[in-house]
Coordinates of C-alpha atoms and ligand atoms in Angstrom, one line a residue:
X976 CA 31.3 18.4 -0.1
X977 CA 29.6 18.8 -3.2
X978 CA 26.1 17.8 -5.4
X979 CA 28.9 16.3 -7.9
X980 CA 30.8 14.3 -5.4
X981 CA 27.8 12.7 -4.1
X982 CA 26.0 12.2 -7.8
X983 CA 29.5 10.7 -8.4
X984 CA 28.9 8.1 -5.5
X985 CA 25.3 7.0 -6.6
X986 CA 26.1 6.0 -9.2
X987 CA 29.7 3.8 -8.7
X988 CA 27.2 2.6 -6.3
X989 CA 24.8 1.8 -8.3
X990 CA 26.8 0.6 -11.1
X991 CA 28.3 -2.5 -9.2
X992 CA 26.1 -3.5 -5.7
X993 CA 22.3 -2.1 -6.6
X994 CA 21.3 -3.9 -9.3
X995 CA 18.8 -1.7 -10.7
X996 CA 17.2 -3.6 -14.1
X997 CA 15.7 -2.8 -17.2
X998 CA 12.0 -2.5 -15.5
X999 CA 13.3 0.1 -13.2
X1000 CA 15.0 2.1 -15.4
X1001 CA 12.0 2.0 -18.1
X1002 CA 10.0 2.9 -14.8
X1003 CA 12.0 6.4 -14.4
X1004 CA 12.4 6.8 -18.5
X1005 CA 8.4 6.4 -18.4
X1006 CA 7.8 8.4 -15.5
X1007 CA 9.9 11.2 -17.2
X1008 CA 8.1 10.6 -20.1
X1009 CA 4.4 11.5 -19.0
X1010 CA 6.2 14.7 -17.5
X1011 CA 5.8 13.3 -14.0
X1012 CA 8.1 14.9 -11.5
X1013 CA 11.0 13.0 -10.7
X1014 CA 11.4 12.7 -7.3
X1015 CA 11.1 9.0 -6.8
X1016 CA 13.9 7.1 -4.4
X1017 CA 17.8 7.2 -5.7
X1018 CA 18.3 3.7 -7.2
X1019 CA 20.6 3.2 -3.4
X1020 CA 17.5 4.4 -1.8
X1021 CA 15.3 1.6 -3.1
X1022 CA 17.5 -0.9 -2.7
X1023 CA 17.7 -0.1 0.9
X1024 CA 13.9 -0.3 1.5
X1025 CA 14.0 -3.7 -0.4
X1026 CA 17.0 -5.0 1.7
X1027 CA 14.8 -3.7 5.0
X1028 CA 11.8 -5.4 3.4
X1029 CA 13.7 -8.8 3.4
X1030 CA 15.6 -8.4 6.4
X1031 CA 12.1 -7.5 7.9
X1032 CA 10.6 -10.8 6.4
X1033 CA 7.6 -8.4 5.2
X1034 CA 4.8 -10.3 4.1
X1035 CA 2.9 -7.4 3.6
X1036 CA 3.6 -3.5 2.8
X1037 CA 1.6 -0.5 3.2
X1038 CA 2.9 2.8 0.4
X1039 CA 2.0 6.2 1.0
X1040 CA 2.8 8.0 -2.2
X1041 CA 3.2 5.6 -5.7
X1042 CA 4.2 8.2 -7.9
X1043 CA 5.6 6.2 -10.7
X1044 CA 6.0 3.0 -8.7
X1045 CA 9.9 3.1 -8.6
X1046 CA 9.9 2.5 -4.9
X1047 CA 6.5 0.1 -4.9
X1048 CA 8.8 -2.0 -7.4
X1049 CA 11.7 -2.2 -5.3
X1050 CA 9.6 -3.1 -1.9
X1051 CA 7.5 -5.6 -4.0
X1052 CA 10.2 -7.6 -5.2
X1053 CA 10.9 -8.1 -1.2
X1054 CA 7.8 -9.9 -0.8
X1055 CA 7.2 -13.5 -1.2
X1056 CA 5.0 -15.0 -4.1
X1057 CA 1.7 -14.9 -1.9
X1058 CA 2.8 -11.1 -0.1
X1059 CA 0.6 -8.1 -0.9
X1060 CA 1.6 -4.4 -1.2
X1061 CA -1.2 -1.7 -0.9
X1062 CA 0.0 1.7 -2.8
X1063 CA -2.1 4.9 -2.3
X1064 CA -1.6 7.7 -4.6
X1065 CA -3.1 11.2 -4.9
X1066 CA -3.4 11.6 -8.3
X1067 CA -4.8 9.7 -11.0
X1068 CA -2.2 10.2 -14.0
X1069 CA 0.7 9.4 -11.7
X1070 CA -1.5 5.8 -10.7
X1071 CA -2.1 5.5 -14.5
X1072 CA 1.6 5.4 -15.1
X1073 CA 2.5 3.4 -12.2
X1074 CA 0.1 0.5 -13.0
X1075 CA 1.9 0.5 -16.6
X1076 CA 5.4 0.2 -14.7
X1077 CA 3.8 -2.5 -12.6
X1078 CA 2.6 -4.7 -15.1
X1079 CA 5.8 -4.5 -16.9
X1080 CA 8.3 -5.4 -13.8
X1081 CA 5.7 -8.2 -13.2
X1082 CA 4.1 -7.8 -10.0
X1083 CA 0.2 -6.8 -11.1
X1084 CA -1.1 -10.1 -9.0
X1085 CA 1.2 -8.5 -5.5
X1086 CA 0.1 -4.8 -5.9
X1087 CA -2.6 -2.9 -5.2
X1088 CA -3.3 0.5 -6.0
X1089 CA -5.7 2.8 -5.1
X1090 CA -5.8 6.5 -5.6
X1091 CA -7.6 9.6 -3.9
X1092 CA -6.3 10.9 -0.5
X1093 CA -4.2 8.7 1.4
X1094 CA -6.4 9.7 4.6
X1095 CA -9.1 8.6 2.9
X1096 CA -7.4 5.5 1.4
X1097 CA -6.2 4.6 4.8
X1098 CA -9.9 5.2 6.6
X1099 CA -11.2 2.5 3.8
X1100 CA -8.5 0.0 4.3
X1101 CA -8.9 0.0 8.3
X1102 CA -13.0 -0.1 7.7
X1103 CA -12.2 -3.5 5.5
X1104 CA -10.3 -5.0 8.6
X1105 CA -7.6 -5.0 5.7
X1106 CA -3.7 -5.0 7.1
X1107 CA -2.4 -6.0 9.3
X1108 CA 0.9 -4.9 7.4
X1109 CA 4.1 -5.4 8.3
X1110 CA 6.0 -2.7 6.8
X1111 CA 5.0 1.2 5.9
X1112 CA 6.6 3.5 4.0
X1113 CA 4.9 6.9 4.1
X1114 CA 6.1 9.0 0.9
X1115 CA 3.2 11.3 0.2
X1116 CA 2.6 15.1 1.4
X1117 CA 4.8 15.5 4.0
X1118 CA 3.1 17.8 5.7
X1119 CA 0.5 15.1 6.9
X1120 CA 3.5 12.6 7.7
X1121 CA 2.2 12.9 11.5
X1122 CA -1.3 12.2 10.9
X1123 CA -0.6 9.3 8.5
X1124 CA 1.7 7.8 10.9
X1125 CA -1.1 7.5 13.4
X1126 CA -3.8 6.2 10.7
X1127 CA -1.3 3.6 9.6
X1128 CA -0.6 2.6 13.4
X1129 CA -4.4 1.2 13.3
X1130 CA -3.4 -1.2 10.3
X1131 CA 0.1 -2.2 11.8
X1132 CA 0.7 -4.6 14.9
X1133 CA 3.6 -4.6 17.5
X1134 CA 6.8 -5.6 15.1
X1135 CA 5.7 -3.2 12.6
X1136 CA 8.8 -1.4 10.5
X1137 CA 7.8 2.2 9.2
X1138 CA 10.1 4.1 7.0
X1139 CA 9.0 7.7 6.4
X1140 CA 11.3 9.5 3.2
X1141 CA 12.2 12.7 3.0
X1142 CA 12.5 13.9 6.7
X1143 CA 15.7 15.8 7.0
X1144 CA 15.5 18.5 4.2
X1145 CA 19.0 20.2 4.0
X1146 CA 18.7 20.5 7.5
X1147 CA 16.0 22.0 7.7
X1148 CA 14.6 19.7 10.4
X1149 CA 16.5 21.1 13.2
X1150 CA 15.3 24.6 12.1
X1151 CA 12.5 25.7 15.2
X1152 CA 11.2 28.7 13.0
X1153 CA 10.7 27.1 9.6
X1154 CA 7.2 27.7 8.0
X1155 CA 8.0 24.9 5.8
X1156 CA 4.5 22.9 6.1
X1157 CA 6.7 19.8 5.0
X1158 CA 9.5 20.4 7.4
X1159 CA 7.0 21.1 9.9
X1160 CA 5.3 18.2 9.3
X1161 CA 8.7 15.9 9.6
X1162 CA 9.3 18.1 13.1
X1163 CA 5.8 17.1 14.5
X1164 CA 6.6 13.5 13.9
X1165 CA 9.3 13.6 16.0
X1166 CA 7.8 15.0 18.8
X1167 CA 5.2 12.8 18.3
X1168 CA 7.7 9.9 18.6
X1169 CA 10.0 11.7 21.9
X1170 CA 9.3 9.5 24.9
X1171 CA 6.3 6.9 23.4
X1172 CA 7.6 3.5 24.5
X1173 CA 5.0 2.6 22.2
X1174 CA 8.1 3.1 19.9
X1175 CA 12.1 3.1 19.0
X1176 CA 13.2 5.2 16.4
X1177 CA 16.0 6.6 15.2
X1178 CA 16.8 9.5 12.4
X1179 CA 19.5 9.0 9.4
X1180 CA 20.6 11.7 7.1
X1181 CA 21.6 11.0 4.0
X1182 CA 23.5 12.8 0.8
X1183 CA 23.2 11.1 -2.5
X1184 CA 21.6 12.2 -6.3
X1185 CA 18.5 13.7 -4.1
X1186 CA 20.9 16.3 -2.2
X1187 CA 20.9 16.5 1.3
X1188 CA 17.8 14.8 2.9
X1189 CA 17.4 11.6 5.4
X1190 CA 14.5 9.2 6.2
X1191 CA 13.1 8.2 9.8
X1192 CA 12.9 3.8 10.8
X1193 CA 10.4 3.5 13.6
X1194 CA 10.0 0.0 15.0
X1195 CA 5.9 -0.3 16.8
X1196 CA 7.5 -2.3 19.7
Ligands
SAH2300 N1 7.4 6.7 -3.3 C1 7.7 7.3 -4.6 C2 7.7 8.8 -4.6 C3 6.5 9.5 -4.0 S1 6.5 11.2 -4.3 C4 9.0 6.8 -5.1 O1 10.0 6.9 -4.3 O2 9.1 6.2 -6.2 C5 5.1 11.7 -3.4 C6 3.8 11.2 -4.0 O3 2.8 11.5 -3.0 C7 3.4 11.9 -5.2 O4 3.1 11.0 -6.3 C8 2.1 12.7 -4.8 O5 1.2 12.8 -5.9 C9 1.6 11.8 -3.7 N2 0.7 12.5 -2.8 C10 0.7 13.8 -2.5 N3 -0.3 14.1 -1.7 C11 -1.0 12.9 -1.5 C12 -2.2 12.6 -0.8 N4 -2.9 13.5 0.0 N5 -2.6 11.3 -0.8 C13 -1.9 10.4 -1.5 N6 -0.8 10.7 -2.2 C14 -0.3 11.9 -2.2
DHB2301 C1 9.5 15.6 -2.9 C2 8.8 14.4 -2.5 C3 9.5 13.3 -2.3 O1 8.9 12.1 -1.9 C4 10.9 13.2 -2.5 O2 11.5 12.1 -2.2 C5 11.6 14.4 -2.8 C6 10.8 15.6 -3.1 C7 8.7 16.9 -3.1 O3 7.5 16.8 -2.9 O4 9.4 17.8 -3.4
MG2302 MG1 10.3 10.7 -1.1

């Protein structure tokens, strides 16, 4: 199975069930734009996490990685009219973008960025009493996937949905000796996970336009 087959998939997908508009495509064509890395969710991929948003009745989502704001539009669009999304991002260009891609698909009054390090982010946000959210997705540096799994725990209550991207990594997740930091990072998770009935998770891997990868669903029981 090839790249090309699965490219080819995407995007008949994406063509007639997704539904991606003219603010999410501007959103990539920006991002692209200010030479930010493009790396953001397939167009199938966001529409997932909005369908698990809804499905989830999320009234409020916790983001671990904005980027351009491709996925934050796609999960904010899940919320009702009084929901709140809190996005955390690294770096201040990529937030300077995504609050441009926010305005335009609308959602300014639901989102809320803030930008440094998400472990700082998240430290501020629990100090606040802010949360408790209802759905995470944790996007950032993978190799501190573990450790922002447990800060977001503090700002989550039982019933809680977390969706971590990026976990498989051609396979790479099943590799013991990999000195991948970001692989390592995914591997810890799951060990972190293995018998806490704190927990019930499950792996999926996935092959689309962003090769072959997967993404983690942990319900907080
Ligand atoms: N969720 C986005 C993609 C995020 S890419 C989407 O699908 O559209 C990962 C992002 O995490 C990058 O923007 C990167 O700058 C950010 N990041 C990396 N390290 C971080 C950190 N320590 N704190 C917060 N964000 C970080
Ligand atoms: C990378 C980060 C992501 O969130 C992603 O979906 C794909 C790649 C990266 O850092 O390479
Ligand atoms: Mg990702």
């Amino acid at each position: 199975m090839s790249q090309e087959r699965w490219n080819a998939v995407d995007d008949f997908v994406t063509a007639l069930v997704v539904d991606e508009d003219d603010a999410l495509r501007a959103a990539v064509a920006d991002s692209a734009q200010a030479g930010l890395p493009q790396i953001a969710v397939s167009p199938p991929q966001g529409k997932m996490l909005q369908l698990l948003a809804r499905v989830h009745g999320a009234r409020t989502i916790l983001e671990l990685g904005t980027l351009a704001a491709y996925s934050t539009i796609w999960l904010a669009r899940a919320l009702p009219p009084d929901g709140h999304l809190v996005t955390l991002e690294l770096q201040p260009h990529f937030a300077q973008v995504a609050r441009a891609n926010i305005e335009r698909a609308g959602l300014s009054a639901l989102v809320e960025q803030r930008v440094g390090p998400a472990s700082e982010s998240l430290d501020a946000l629990r100090e606040e009493g802010a949360g408790p959210f209802d759905m995470v997705f944790i996007d950032a540096d993978k190799a501190r996937t573990p450790e922002y799994f447990t800060q977001a725990l503090e700002l989550t209550r039982p019933g809680a949905l977390f969706v971590v991207d990026n976990v498989v990594r051609d396979g790479e997740l099943a590799n013991q000796r990999t000195d991948d930091p970001g692989v390592r990072g995914m591997r810890r998770l799951h060990k972190q996970l293995a018998g806490d009935e704190r927990f019930s998770a499950t792996t999926i891997q996935t092959v689309g336009v962003k090769g072959y990868d997967g993404f983690t669903l942990i319900l907080r029981n």
